[in-house]
Amino acid sequence: MIRKTRLHLVQNEGLLFEESSPGKKAYQLPGLDVPAVDPAAVLDGQAREEIEGFPEVSEVEAIRHFTRLSTYNFAIDLGMYPLGSCTMKYNPRVNEAVARTEGLAWAHPYAPVEHVQGCLEVIHRLEANLAEITGMDAVTLQPAAGAHGEWTGIMLVRALLESRGNPRKKILVPDSAHGTNPATAAMCGYSVANIPSNAKGMVDVAALAAAVDEDTAAMMVTNPNTLGVFEEQIHEVARLLHAKGALLYMDGANMNALVGLSRPGDFGVDVMHLNLHKTFSTPHGGGGPGAGPVAVKKHLEPFLPTPRVIRGKEGFEVVENLPQSIGKVRAFHGNFGVLVRALAYIMAHGGAGLRRATADAILNANYIRKHLAGHYELHTEAPSMHECVFSDDKQSPQGVRTGDIAKRLIDYGFHPYTVSFPLIVHGALMIEPTETESKQELDLFIDAMKSIAREVEEDPQLVKSAPHRTRTPRVDEVLAARKPILRWRP
Ligand SMILES: *Cc1c(COP(=O)(O)O)cnc(C)c1O
């Protein structure tokens, strides 16, 4: 039974271009009280007479158009995203309110330092808080996203190794890694060597010991890894790398499982990035601005990007000239609005609150794991942190794959989970509920997933042809990828 959704009235919507009629306007301006100027005369013939095909509609038509469109999408404000923090966890509204504070939202990056002491304090405090949370010594807030943070972090590794006389040649990456890790290594001029996972889904330490040598610059590890499993041998991984003069990079995209519980700096990590837009309260489902701060141990600090904010005798200062710095990686101080949200989130929770949020995220993932374990094939017996990974092995004999189950889930009123990732699990269903979901919502999700498992047994075609209750039925994904139509033509 589908308990969460019901078909309801939302009108069909054409394109705004199709609703246009010439001469309609959504505004009325009073008559000029100064002499009119001919734009063509002032702009030296550059003025455009008409924007061709520009839609002309009334105010209410514009409002209705966009309001109707806004109802076509799923949203975190409508229900749970089992894609979790990596795509869209719920971000408390209070952090949005703080980011809109006038002095923060309107500060100009060229304003004199003495006029923006508050903004510099936000930067300074956030760096200190993130250093505390990660157990590292120094932080740069400049990188604009996780992948950009990875690139910055590996450039820091290269700079340190170069200063020791040899940048080395390769970076080790586990086979469960996010695609950005090998891409980062390649962009920083390193070759990539894959390290296999063992039966528990963790880095195979024996394989690592065999692979690490004097040519190894670093290993990039996500912890907990993309299976949601904590790398139990992470100390040993760090020891093996350090013994050969290599560094341990941690991809911190999964910090939603660690904040307040465990600090990467304490288990041997030299350098890592955080995704503030995943863990620290910036909405990013649509790909909006993010921030990928990089936290480092003391030996990498001299190489951090400039400018850096320091606390001087007279207040906060901005330092541009640091001889060993890799230079700027982004304009000014990074995406400042995202930084404000992160600091607001951290301060609103406090240490105990952050730890509780992490514990709730882990509890919720394990609640789902426990209840779905008999109905979907669990990928690993290793304990789950903030996400659990199943495969479609129980359903594929009926011809139903993970993508079909995800499409059917839409009919039940949920956004699909992460489909077919991580790549090392054939037919993966990755589920991350995050900390904010209530038991009621989790139970509805579990019921929906069990119900779909039953449908696969009784009527697999129903699942294979889903979704049935959406405005657009199943799309031809191959055609959409191969021959996308990206432009409207009259
Ligand atoms: C999201 C993610 C990244 C990339 O982060 P962006 O902010 O999207 O660039 C890297 N690694 C892992 C494990 C991730 O989940």
CSV table of C-alpha atoms in Angstrom, one decimal, residues 17-449:
chain,number,residue,atom,x,y,z
A,17,PHE,CA,7.9,31.3,-24.4
A,18,GLU,CA,4.8,29.5,-25.4
A,19,GLU,CA,2.6,31.5,-23.0
A,20,SER,CA,4.0,34.8,-24.3
A,21,SER,CA,1.9,37.4,-26.0
A,22,PRO,CA,3.4,40.6,-27.5
A,23,GLY,CA,3.1,43.7,-25.4
A,24,LYS,CA,2.3,42.0,-22.1
A,25,LYS,CA,4.3,43.3,-19.1
A,26,ALA,CA,4.7,42.3,-15.4
A,27,TYR,CA,5.3,45.9,-14.3
A,28,GLN,CA,4.0,49.4,-14.5
A,29,LEU,CA,6.4,52.3,-14.1
A,30,PRO,CA,5.3,55.9,-13.5
A,31,GLY,CA,6.0,58.5,-16.3
A,32,LEU,CA,9.4,60.0,-16.4
A,33,ASP,CA,9.9,63.3,-14.5
A,34,VAL,CA,13.2,64.0,-16.3
A,35,PRO,CA,13.8,64.4,-20.1
A,36,ALA,CA,13.8,61.2,-22.0
A,37,VAL,CA,17.2,60.2,-23.6
A,38,ASP,CA,17.5,58.1,-26.7
A,39,PRO,CA,19.5,55.0,-25.7
A,40,ALA,CA,20.9,54.7,-29.2
A,41,ALA,CA,22.5,58.1,-28.9
A,42,VAL,CA,24.1,57.5,-25.5
A,43,LEU,CA,25.2,54.0,-26.2
A,44,ASP,CA,26.8,54.7,-29.5
A,45,GLY,CA,24.5,52.4,-31.5
A,46,GLN,CA,25.1,49.5,-29.1
A,47,ALA,CA,21.6,49.6,-27.6
A,48,ARG,CA,19.4,46.6,-28.5
A,49,GLU,CA,16.0,47.4,-29.7
A,50,GLU,CA,14.4,44.0,-29.0
A,51,ILE,CA,15.5,40.8,-27.4
A,52,GLU,CA,14.3,38.2,-29.9
A,53,GLY,CA,11.8,35.7,-28.6
A,54,PHE,CA,11.8,37.2,-25.1
A,55,PRO,CA,8.7,36.0,-23.3
A,56,GLU,CA,6.1,38.7,-22.5
A,57,VAL,CA,3.7,37.7,-19.7
A,58,SER,CA,1.8,39.4,-16.9
A,59,GLU,CA,2.8,39.3,-13.3
A,60,VAL,CA,0.4,36.6,-12.2
A,61,GLU,CA,1.3,34.5,-15.3
A,62,ALA,CA,5.0,34.7,-14.3
A,63,ILE,CA,4.2,33.8,-10.7
A,64,ARG,CA,1.9,30.9,-11.6
A,65,HIS,CA,4.4,29.6,-14.2
A,66,PHE,CA,7.2,29.3,-11.7
A,67,THR,CA,5.0,28.2,-8.8
A,68,ARG,CA,3.6,25.3,-10.9
A,69,LEU,CA,7.1,24.3,-12.0
A,70,SER,CA,8.3,24.3,-8.4
A,71,THR,CA,5.7,21.6,-7.6
A,72,TYR,CA,7.1,19.2,-10.2
A,73,ASN,CA,10.2,18.5,-8.2
A,74,PHE,CA,10.8,16.5,-5.1
A,75,ALA,CA,12.4,18.6,-2.3
A,76,ILE,CA,13.9,18.0,1.1
A,77,ASP,CA,11.1,20.1,2.5
A,78,LEU,CA,8.6,17.5,1.1
A,79,GLY,CA,10.2,14.3,2.4
A,80,MET,CA,13.3,12.2,2.9
A,81,TYR,CA,16.2,12.0,0.5
A,82,PRO,CA,17.8,8.6,1.0
A,83,LEU,CA,20.8,10.0,-0.9
A,84,GLY,CA,21.9,11.6,2.4
A,85,SER,CA,24.4,14.2,3.2
A,86,CYS,CA,26.3,13.6,0.0
A,87,THR,CA,23.4,15.1,-1.9
A,88,MET,CA,20.9,16.8,0.3
A,89,LYS,CA,20.5,16.6,4.1
A,90,TYR,CA,18.1,18.9,5.8
A,91,ASN,CA,19.8,22.2,6.6
A,92,PRO,CA,18.3,24.0,9.6
A,93,ARG,CA,16.7,27.3,8.6
A,94,VAL,CA,18.4,29.3,11.4
A,95,ASN,CA,21.7,29.0,9.5
A,96,GLU,CA,20.1,30.6,6.4
A,97,ALA,CA,18.9,33.4,8.6
A,98,VAL,CA,22.4,34.0,9.9
A,99,ALA,CA,23.9,34.0,6.4
A,100,ARG,CA,21.5,36.7,5.4
A,101,THR,CA,22.7,39.1,8.3
A,102,GLU,CA,23.3,42.4,6.6
A,103,GLY,CA,26.9,43.0,7.6
A,104,LEU,CA,27.8,39.5,6.5
A,105,ALA,CA,25.7,39.2,3.3
A,106,TRP,CA,26.7,42.6,2.0
A,107,ALA,CA,30.4,42.7,3.0
A,108,HIS,CA,32.6,43.6,0.0
A,109,PRO,CA,35.9,41.7,-0.5
A,110,TYR,CA,37.7,44.9,-1.3
A,111,ALA,CA,36.5,46.6,1.9
A,112,PRO,CA,39.4,47.9,4.1
A,113,VAL,CA,40.4,45.3,6.7
A,114,GLU,CA,39.3,47.6,9.6
A,115,HIS,CA,35.7,47.7,8.2
A,116,VAL,CA,35.3,43.9,8.0
A,117,GLN,CA,36.8,42.7,11.3
A,118,GLY,CA,33.6,40.7,12.0
A,119,CYS,CA,33.9,38.8,8.6
A,120,LEU,CA,37.5,38.1,9.3
A,121,GLU,CA,36.6,36.8,12.7
A,122,VAL,CA,34.0,34.4,11.1
A,123,ILE,CA,36.8,33.0,8.9
A,124,HIS,CA,39.3,32.8,11.8
A,125,ARG,CA,36.8,31.1,14.1
A,126,LEU,CA,35.6,28.7,11.5
A,127,GLU,CA,39.2,27.6,10.8
A,128,ALA,CA,39.8,27.1,14.5
A,129,ASN,CA,36.5,25.1,14.9
A,130,LEU,CA,37.3,22.9,11.9
A,131,ALA,CA,40.8,22.3,13.1
A,132,GLU,CA,39.3,21.1,16.4
A,133,ILE,CA,36.7,18.9,14.8
A,134,THR,CA,39.3,17.2,12.5
A,135,GLY,CA,42.2,17.1,15.0
A,136,MET,CA,44.4,19.0,12.5
A,137,ASP,CA,46.6,22.1,13.0
A,138,ALA,CA,45.6,24.6,10.3
A,139,VAL,CA,42.8,25.1,7.8
A,140,THR,CA,42.3,27.0,4.5
A,141,LEU,CA,38.7,27.8,3.6
A,142,GLN,CA,39.4,28.9,0.0
A,143,PRO,CA,38.5,25.8,-2.1
A,144,ALA,CA,35.0,26.0,-3.6
A,145,ALA,CA,34.1,22.3,-3.4
A,146,GLY,CA,35.3,18.8,-2.4
A,147,ALA,CA,37.0,18.1,-5.7
A,148,HIS,CA,38.7,21.5,-5.5
A,149,GLY,CA,39.8,20.7,-1.9
A,150,GLU,CA,41.3,17.4,-3.1
A,151,TRP,CA,43.2,19.3,-5.8
A,152,THR,CA,44.4,21.8,-3.2
A,153,GLY,CA,45.4,19.1,-0.7
A,154,ILE,CA,47.4,17.1,-3.2
A,155,MET,CA,49.1,20.3,-4.5
A,156,LEU,CA,50.1,20.9,-0.8
A,157,VAL,CA,51.5,17.3,-0.7
A,158,ARG,CA,53.4,18.0,-3.9
A,159,ALA,CA,54.8,21.3,-2.5
A,160,LEU,CA,56.0,19.6,0.7
A,161,LEU,CA,57.6,16.7,-1.2
A,162,GLU,CA,59.3,19.1,-3.6
A,163,SER,CA,60.7,21.1,-0.7
A,164,ARG,CA,62.2,17.9,0.5
A,165,GLY,CA,63.8,17.4,-3.0
A,166,ASN,CA,61.5,14.9,-4.8
A,167,PRO,CA,57.7,15.3,-5.6
A,168,ARG,CA,57.5,11.5,-6.2
A,169,LYS,CA,55.4,9.8,-8.9
A,170,LYS,CA,52.3,8.1,-7.8
A,171,ILE,CA,49.2,8.2,-5.6
A,172,LEU,CA,47.5,5.2,-4.2
A,173,VAL,CA,43.7,5.0,-4.3
A,174,PRO,CA,41.4,2.2,-3.0
A,175,ASP,CA,39.1,0.6,-5.5
A,176,SER,CA,36.1,1.9,-3.6
A,177,ALA,CA,37.1,5.5,-4.1
A,178,HIS,CA,35.0,8.3,-5.4
A,179,GLY,CA,35.9,9.2,-9.0
A,180,THR,CA,37.2,12.6,-8.0
A,181,ASN,CA,40.2,11.0,-6.2
A,182,PRO,CA,42.0,9.4,-9.2
A,183,ALA,CA,41.0,12.5,-11.2
A,184,THR,CA,42.7,14.7,-8.6
A,185,ALA,CA,45.8,12.6,-8.6
A,186,ALA,CA,46.0,12.8,-12.4
A,187,MET,CA,45.4,16.6,-12.5
A,188,CYS,CA,48.3,17.1,-10.0
A,189,GLY,CA,50.6,15.2,-12.3
A,190,TYR,CA,50.6,11.8,-10.5
A,191,SER,CA,50.0,8.4,-11.8
A,192,VAL,CA,47.3,6.3,-10.0
A,193,ALA,CA,47.7,2.9,-8.5
A,194,ASN,CA,44.6,1.0,-7.3
A,195,ILE,CA,44.5,-0.8,-3.9
A,196,PRO,CA,41.9,-3.6,-3.7
A,197,SER,CA,39.4,-3.9,-0.8
A,198,ASN,CA,39.3,-7.0,1.4
A,199,ALA,CA,36.2,-9.1,2.1
A,200,LYS,CA,35.0,-6.6,4.8
A,201,GLY,CA,35.1,-3.8,2.2
A,202,MET,CA,38.1,-2.2,3.8
A,203,VAL,CA,41.5,-1.3,2.4
A,204,ASP,CA,43.5,-4.5,1.9
A,205,VAL,CA,46.5,-3.7,4.2
A,206,ALA,CA,48.7,-6.4,2.8
A,207,ALA,CA,48.1,-5.1,-0.8
A,208,LEU,CA,49.0,-1.6,0.5
A,209,ALA,CA,52.2,-2.8,2.1
A,210,ALA,CA,53.2,-4.4,-1.2
A,211,ALA,CA,52.4,-1.3,-3.2
A,212,VAL,CA,53.8,1.6,-1.1
A,213,ASP,CA,57.4,2.6,-2.0
A,214,GLU,CA,59.7,5.6,-2.3
A,215,ASP,CA,57.8,6.7,-5.4
A,216,THR,CA,54.5,7.0,-3.5
A,217,ALA,CA,53.5,10.6,-2.7
A,218,ALA,CA,50.3,9.8,-0.8
A,219,MET,CA,47.3,7.6,-0.5
A,220,MET,CA,43.8,9.1,-0.7
A,221,VAL,CA,41.3,7.3,1.6
A,222,THR,CA,37.6,8.1,2.2
A,223,ASN,CA,36.8,7.3,5.8
A,224,PRO,CA,34.2,5.9,6.5
A,225,ASN,CA,34.6,4.7,2.9
A,226,THR,CA,32.0,4.8,0.2
A,227,LEU,CA,30.5,1.5,1.6
A,228,GLY,CA,29.8,3.4,4.8
A,229,VAL,CA,32.3,1.2,6.6
A,230,PHE,CA,34.9,2.7,9.0
A,231,GLU,CA,38.5,1.7,8.0
A,232,GLU,CA,39.4,-0.2,11.1
A,233,GLN,CA,43.1,-0.4,10.1
A,234,ILE,CA,43.5,3.3,9.4
A,235,HIS,CA,46.3,3.6,11.9
A,236,GLU,CA,48.2,0.8,10.2
A,237,VAL,CA,47.5,2.4,6.8
A,238,ALA,CA,49.0,5.7,8.1
A,239,ARG,CA,52.0,3.8,9.6
A,240,LEU,CA,52.8,2.0,6.4
A,241,LEU,CA,52.7,5.2,4.3
A,242,HIS,CA,54.7,7.3,6.8
A,243,ALA,CA,57.4,4.6,7.0
A,244,LYS,CA,58.1,5.2,3.3
A,245,GLY,CA,57.9,9.0,3.6
A,246,ALA,CA,54.4,9.1,1.9
A,247,LEU,CA,51.4,11.1,3.2
A,248,LEU,CA,47.8,10.1,4.1
A,249,TYR,CA,45.1,12.2,2.4
A,250,MET,CA,41.6,11.8,3.7
A,251,ASP,CA,38.5,12.5,1.6
A,252,GLY,CA,36.2,13.9,4.3
A,253,ALA,CA,33.0,13.8,2.3
A,254,ASN,CA,31.7,11.3,4.8
A,255,MET,CA,32.4,13.4,7.9
A,256,ASN,CA,28.7,13.3,8.8
A,257,ALA,CA,29.6,9.9,10.3
A,258,LEU,CA,32.6,11.2,12.4
A,259,VAL,CA,32.0,14.8,13.6
A,260,GLY,CA,32.3,14.8,17.4
A,261,LEU,CA,33.1,11.0,17.6
A,262,SER,CA,36.5,10.6,15.9
A,263,ARG,CA,39.2,12.9,14.6
A,264,PRO,CA,41.2,12.1,11.5
A,265,GLY,CA,44.2,14.0,12.9
A,266,ASP,CA,44.2,11.5,15.7
A,267,PHE,CA,44.3,8.4,13.4
A,268,GLY,CA,47.3,9.6,11.3
A,269,VAL,CA,45.8,11.7,8.5
A,270,ASP,CA,48.2,14.5,7.2
A,271,VAL,CA,45.8,16.4,5.1
A,272,MET,CA,42.0,16.2,4.3
A,273,HIS,CA,39.1,18.2,2.9
A,274,LEU,CA,35.7,18.7,4.3
A,275,ASN,CA,32.5,19.4,2.2
A,276,LEU,CA,30.8,22.2,4.1
A,277,HIS,CA,27.9,21.7,1.7
A,278,LYS,CA,27.5,18.1,2.7
A,279,THR,CA,28.1,18.1,6.4
A,280,PHE,CA,27.9,21.7,7.6
A,281,SER,CA,24.5,23.1,6.5
A,282,THR,CA,24.7,24.4,3.0
A,283,PRO,CA,21.9,23.2,0.6
A,284,HIS,CA,23.5,21.8,-2.5
A,285,GLY,CA,21.0,19.6,-4.3
A,286,GLY,CA,21.0,21.9,-7.3
A,287,GLY,CA,24.8,22.3,-7.4
A,288,GLY,CA,24.9,25.7,-5.8
A,289,PRO,CA,28.0,27.3,-4.2
A,290,GLY,CA,29.9,25.0,-1.9
A,291,ALA,CA,33.1,25.0,0.1
A,292,GLY,CA,35.8,22.4,0.4
A,293,PRO,CA,38.1,23.6,3.2
A,294,VAL,CA,41.4,21.7,3.6
A,295,ALA,CA,42.8,20.9,7.0
A,296,VAL,CA,46.5,20.0,7.4
A,297,LYS,CA,49.0,19.0,10.0
A,298,LYS,CA,51.9,21.4,11.0
A,299,HIS,CA,54.3,20.1,8.3
A,300,LEU,CA,51.9,21.2,5.5
A,301,GLU,CA,50.9,24.6,7.0
A,302,PRO,CA,53.6,26.7,5.3
A,303,PHE,CA,52.2,25.7,1.9
A,304,LEU,CA,48.6,26.7,2.5
A,305,PRO,CA,47.0,29.1,-0.1
A,306,THR,CA,47.1,32.9,0.5
A,307,PRO,CA,45.6,35.1,1.7
A,308,ARG,CA,45.5,33.9,5.3
A,309,VAL,CA,43.7,35.5,8.2
A,310,ILE,CA,45.6,35.9,11.4
A,311,ARG,CA,44.9,37.5,14.7
A,312,GLY,CA,47.3,40.5,15.2
A,313,LYS,CA,47.8,43.0,18.0
A,314,GLU,CA,45.3,45.4,16.5
A,315,GLY,CA,42.7,42.9,15.4
A,316,PHE,CA,42.4,40.5,12.5
A,317,GLU,CA,44.9,40.9,9.6
A,318,VAL,CA,45.1,39.5,6.1
A,319,VAL,CA,48.5,38.1,5.1
A,320,GLU,CA,49.3,37.8,1.4
A,321,ASN,CA,53.0,37.2,1.3
A,322,LEU,CA,54.0,33.7,2.5
A,323,PRO,CA,57.1,32.5,0.7
A,324,GLN,CA,56.2,28.8,0.5
A,325,SER,CA,52.5,29.1,-0.2
A,326,ILE,CA,51.1,27.4,-3.3
A,327,GLY,CA,49.3,30.8,-3.9
A,328,LYS,CA,45.6,31.5,-4.4
A,329,VAL,CA,43.2,28.7,-5.4
A,330,ARG,CA,40.2,30.9,-5.5
A,331,ALA,CA,39.3,34.6,-5.5
A,332,PHE,CA,39.4,36.4,-2.1
A,333,HIS,CA,38.6,34.0,0.9
A,334,GLY,CA,36.3,31.5,-0.9
A,335,ASN,CA,32.5,31.2,-0.8
A,336,PHE,CA,31.9,33.3,2.2
A,337,GLY,CA,28.2,32.7,2.6
A,338,VAL,CA,28.8,29.0,2.9
A,339,LEU,CA,31.4,29.7,5.6
A,340,VAL,CA,28.9,31.7,7.6
A,341,ARG,CA,26.4,28.9,7.5
A,342,ALA,CA,29.0,26.4,8.6
A,343,LEU,CA,30.0,28.4,11.6
A,344,ALA,CA,26.4,29.1,12.6
A,345,TYR,CA,25.7,25.4,12.4
A,346,ILE,CA,28.7,24.5,14.5
A,347,MET,CA,28.0,27.2,17.1
A,348,ALA,CA,24.3,26.4,17.3
A,349,HIS,CA,25.0,22.7,18.0
A,350,GLY,CA,28.1,23.0,20.2
A,351,GLY,CA,30.3,20.0,20.7
A,352,ALA,CA,27.7,17.8,22.4
A,353,GLY,CA,25.1,18.7,19.8
A,354,LEU,CA,27.3,17.8,16.9
A,355,ARG,CA,28.2,14.5,18.5
A,356,ARG,CA,24.5,13.8,18.9
A,357,ALA,CA,23.7,14.6,15.3
A,358,THR,CA,26.4,12.2,14.2
A,359,ALA,CA,25.1,9.5,16.6
A,360,ASP,CA,21.5,10.0,15.2
A,361,ALA,CA,22.8,9.7,11.6
A,362,ILE,CA,24.5,6.4,12.4
A,363,LEU,CA,21.5,5.1,14.4
A,364,ASN,CA,19.1,6.0,11.5
A,365,ALA,CA,21.2,4.2,8.9
A,366,ASN,CA,21.5,1.1,11.1
A,367,TYR,CA,17.7,1.1,11.8
A,368,ILE,CA,17.1,0.9,8.1
A,369,ARG,CA,19.8,-1.7,7.6
A,370,LYS,CA,18.3,-3.9,10.3
A,371,HIS,CA,14.8,-3.7,8.9
A,372,LEU,CA,15.7,-4.3,5.3
A,373,ALA,CA,18.3,-7.0,5.8
A,374,GLY,CA,16.0,-9.9,5.1
A,375,HIS,CA,14.5,-8.2,2.0
A,376,TYR,CA,17.6,-7.0,0.2
A,377,GLU,CA,21.0,-8.5,0.0
A,378,LEU,CA,23.4,-6.8,2.4
A,379,HIS,CA,26.8,-6.1,0.8
A,380,THR,CA,29.0,-6.5,3.8
A,381,GLU,CA,28.7,-7.8,7.4
A,382,ALA,CA,31.0,-5.0,8.5
A,383,PRO,CA,29.1,-2.5,10.7
A,384,SER,CA,27.6,0.5,9.0
A,385,MET,CA,28.3,4.1,9.9
A,386,HIS,CA,26.0,6.7,8.4
A,387,GLU,CA,24.9,4.8,5.3
A,388,CYS,CA,24.2,1.2,4.4
A,389,VAL,CA,24.8,-0.5,1.1
A,390,PHE,CA,22.6,-3.3,-0.4
A,391,SER,CA,22.8,-5.0,-3.7
A,392,ASP,CA,19.9,-6.1,-6.0
A,393,ASP,CA,21.1,-9.8,-5.9
A,394,LYS,CA,17.7,-10.9,-4.5
A,395,GLN,CA,15.8,-9.0,-7.2
A,396,SER,CA,17.9,-9.4,-10.3
A,397,PRO,CA,16.8,-13.1,-11.0
A,398,GLN,CA,13.3,-11.6,-11.6
A,399,GLY,CA,14.9,-9.1,-14.0
A,400,VAL,CA,14.6,-6.2,-11.7
A,401,ARG,CA,17.6,-4.0,-11.1
A,402,THR,CA,18.5,-1.3,-8.6
A,403,GLY,CA,17.5,1.5,-11.0
A,404,ASP,CA,14.0,-0.1,-11.4
A,405,ILE,CA,13.5,-0.3,-7.6
A,406,ALA,CA,14.6,3.4,-7.3
A,407,LYS,CA,12.1,4.4,-9.9
A,408,ARG,CA,9.3,2.6,-8.1
A,409,LEU,CA,10.3,4.3,-4.8
A,410,ILE,CA,9.3,7.6,-6.5
A,411,ASP,CA,5.7,6.2,-6.7
A,412,TYR,CA,5.8,5.7,-2.9
A,413,GLY,CA,6.7,9.4,-2.3
A,414,PHE,CA,10.5,9.1,-1.7
A,415,HIS,CA,13.4,10.4,-3.7
A,416,PRO,CA,15.5,7.5,-5.0
A,417,TYR,CA,18.5,6.3,-3.0
A,418,THR,CA,22.0,6.4,-4.6
A,419,VAL,CA,21.9,3.9,-7.5
A,420,SER,CA,24.8,1.8,-8.7
A,421,PHE,CA,27.4,3.5,-6.5
A,422,PRO,CA,29.9,2.5,-5.1
A,423,LEU,CA,31.0,0.8,-8.3
A,424,ILE,CA,32.6,-2.2,-6.5
A,425,VAL,CA,29.1,-3.4,-5.5
A,426,HIS,CA,27.2,-4.8,-8.5
A,427,GLY,CA,23.7,-3.4,-8.5
A,428,ALA,CA,24.3,-1.2,-5.5
A,429,LEU,CA,21.5,0.4,-3.4
A,430,MET,CA,23.1,3.0,-1.1
A,431,ILE,CA,20.9,4.4,1.6
A,432,GLU,CA,21.8,7.4,3.8
A,433,PRO,CA,18.9,8.7,5.8
A,434,THR,CA,20.9,11.4,7.8
A,435,GLU,CA,20.3,12.6,11.3
A,436,THR,CA,17.1,14.6,10.9
A,437,GLU,CA,14.7,11.9,9.9
A,438,SER,CA,12.1,10.8,12.4
A,439,LYS,CA,11.2,7.2,13.2
A,440,GLN,CA,7.9,7.8,11.5
A,441,GLU,CA,9.6,8.8,8.3
A,442,LEU,CA,12.1,5.9,8.5
A,443,ASP,CA,9.2,3.4,9.1
A,444,LEU,CA,7.4,4.7,6.0
A,445,PHE,CA,10.5,4.3,4.0
A,446,ILE,CA,11.1,0.8,5.3
A,447,ASP,CA,7.5,-0.2,4.5
A,448,ALA,CA,7.9,1.2,1.0
A,449,MET,CA,11.1,-0.8,0.4
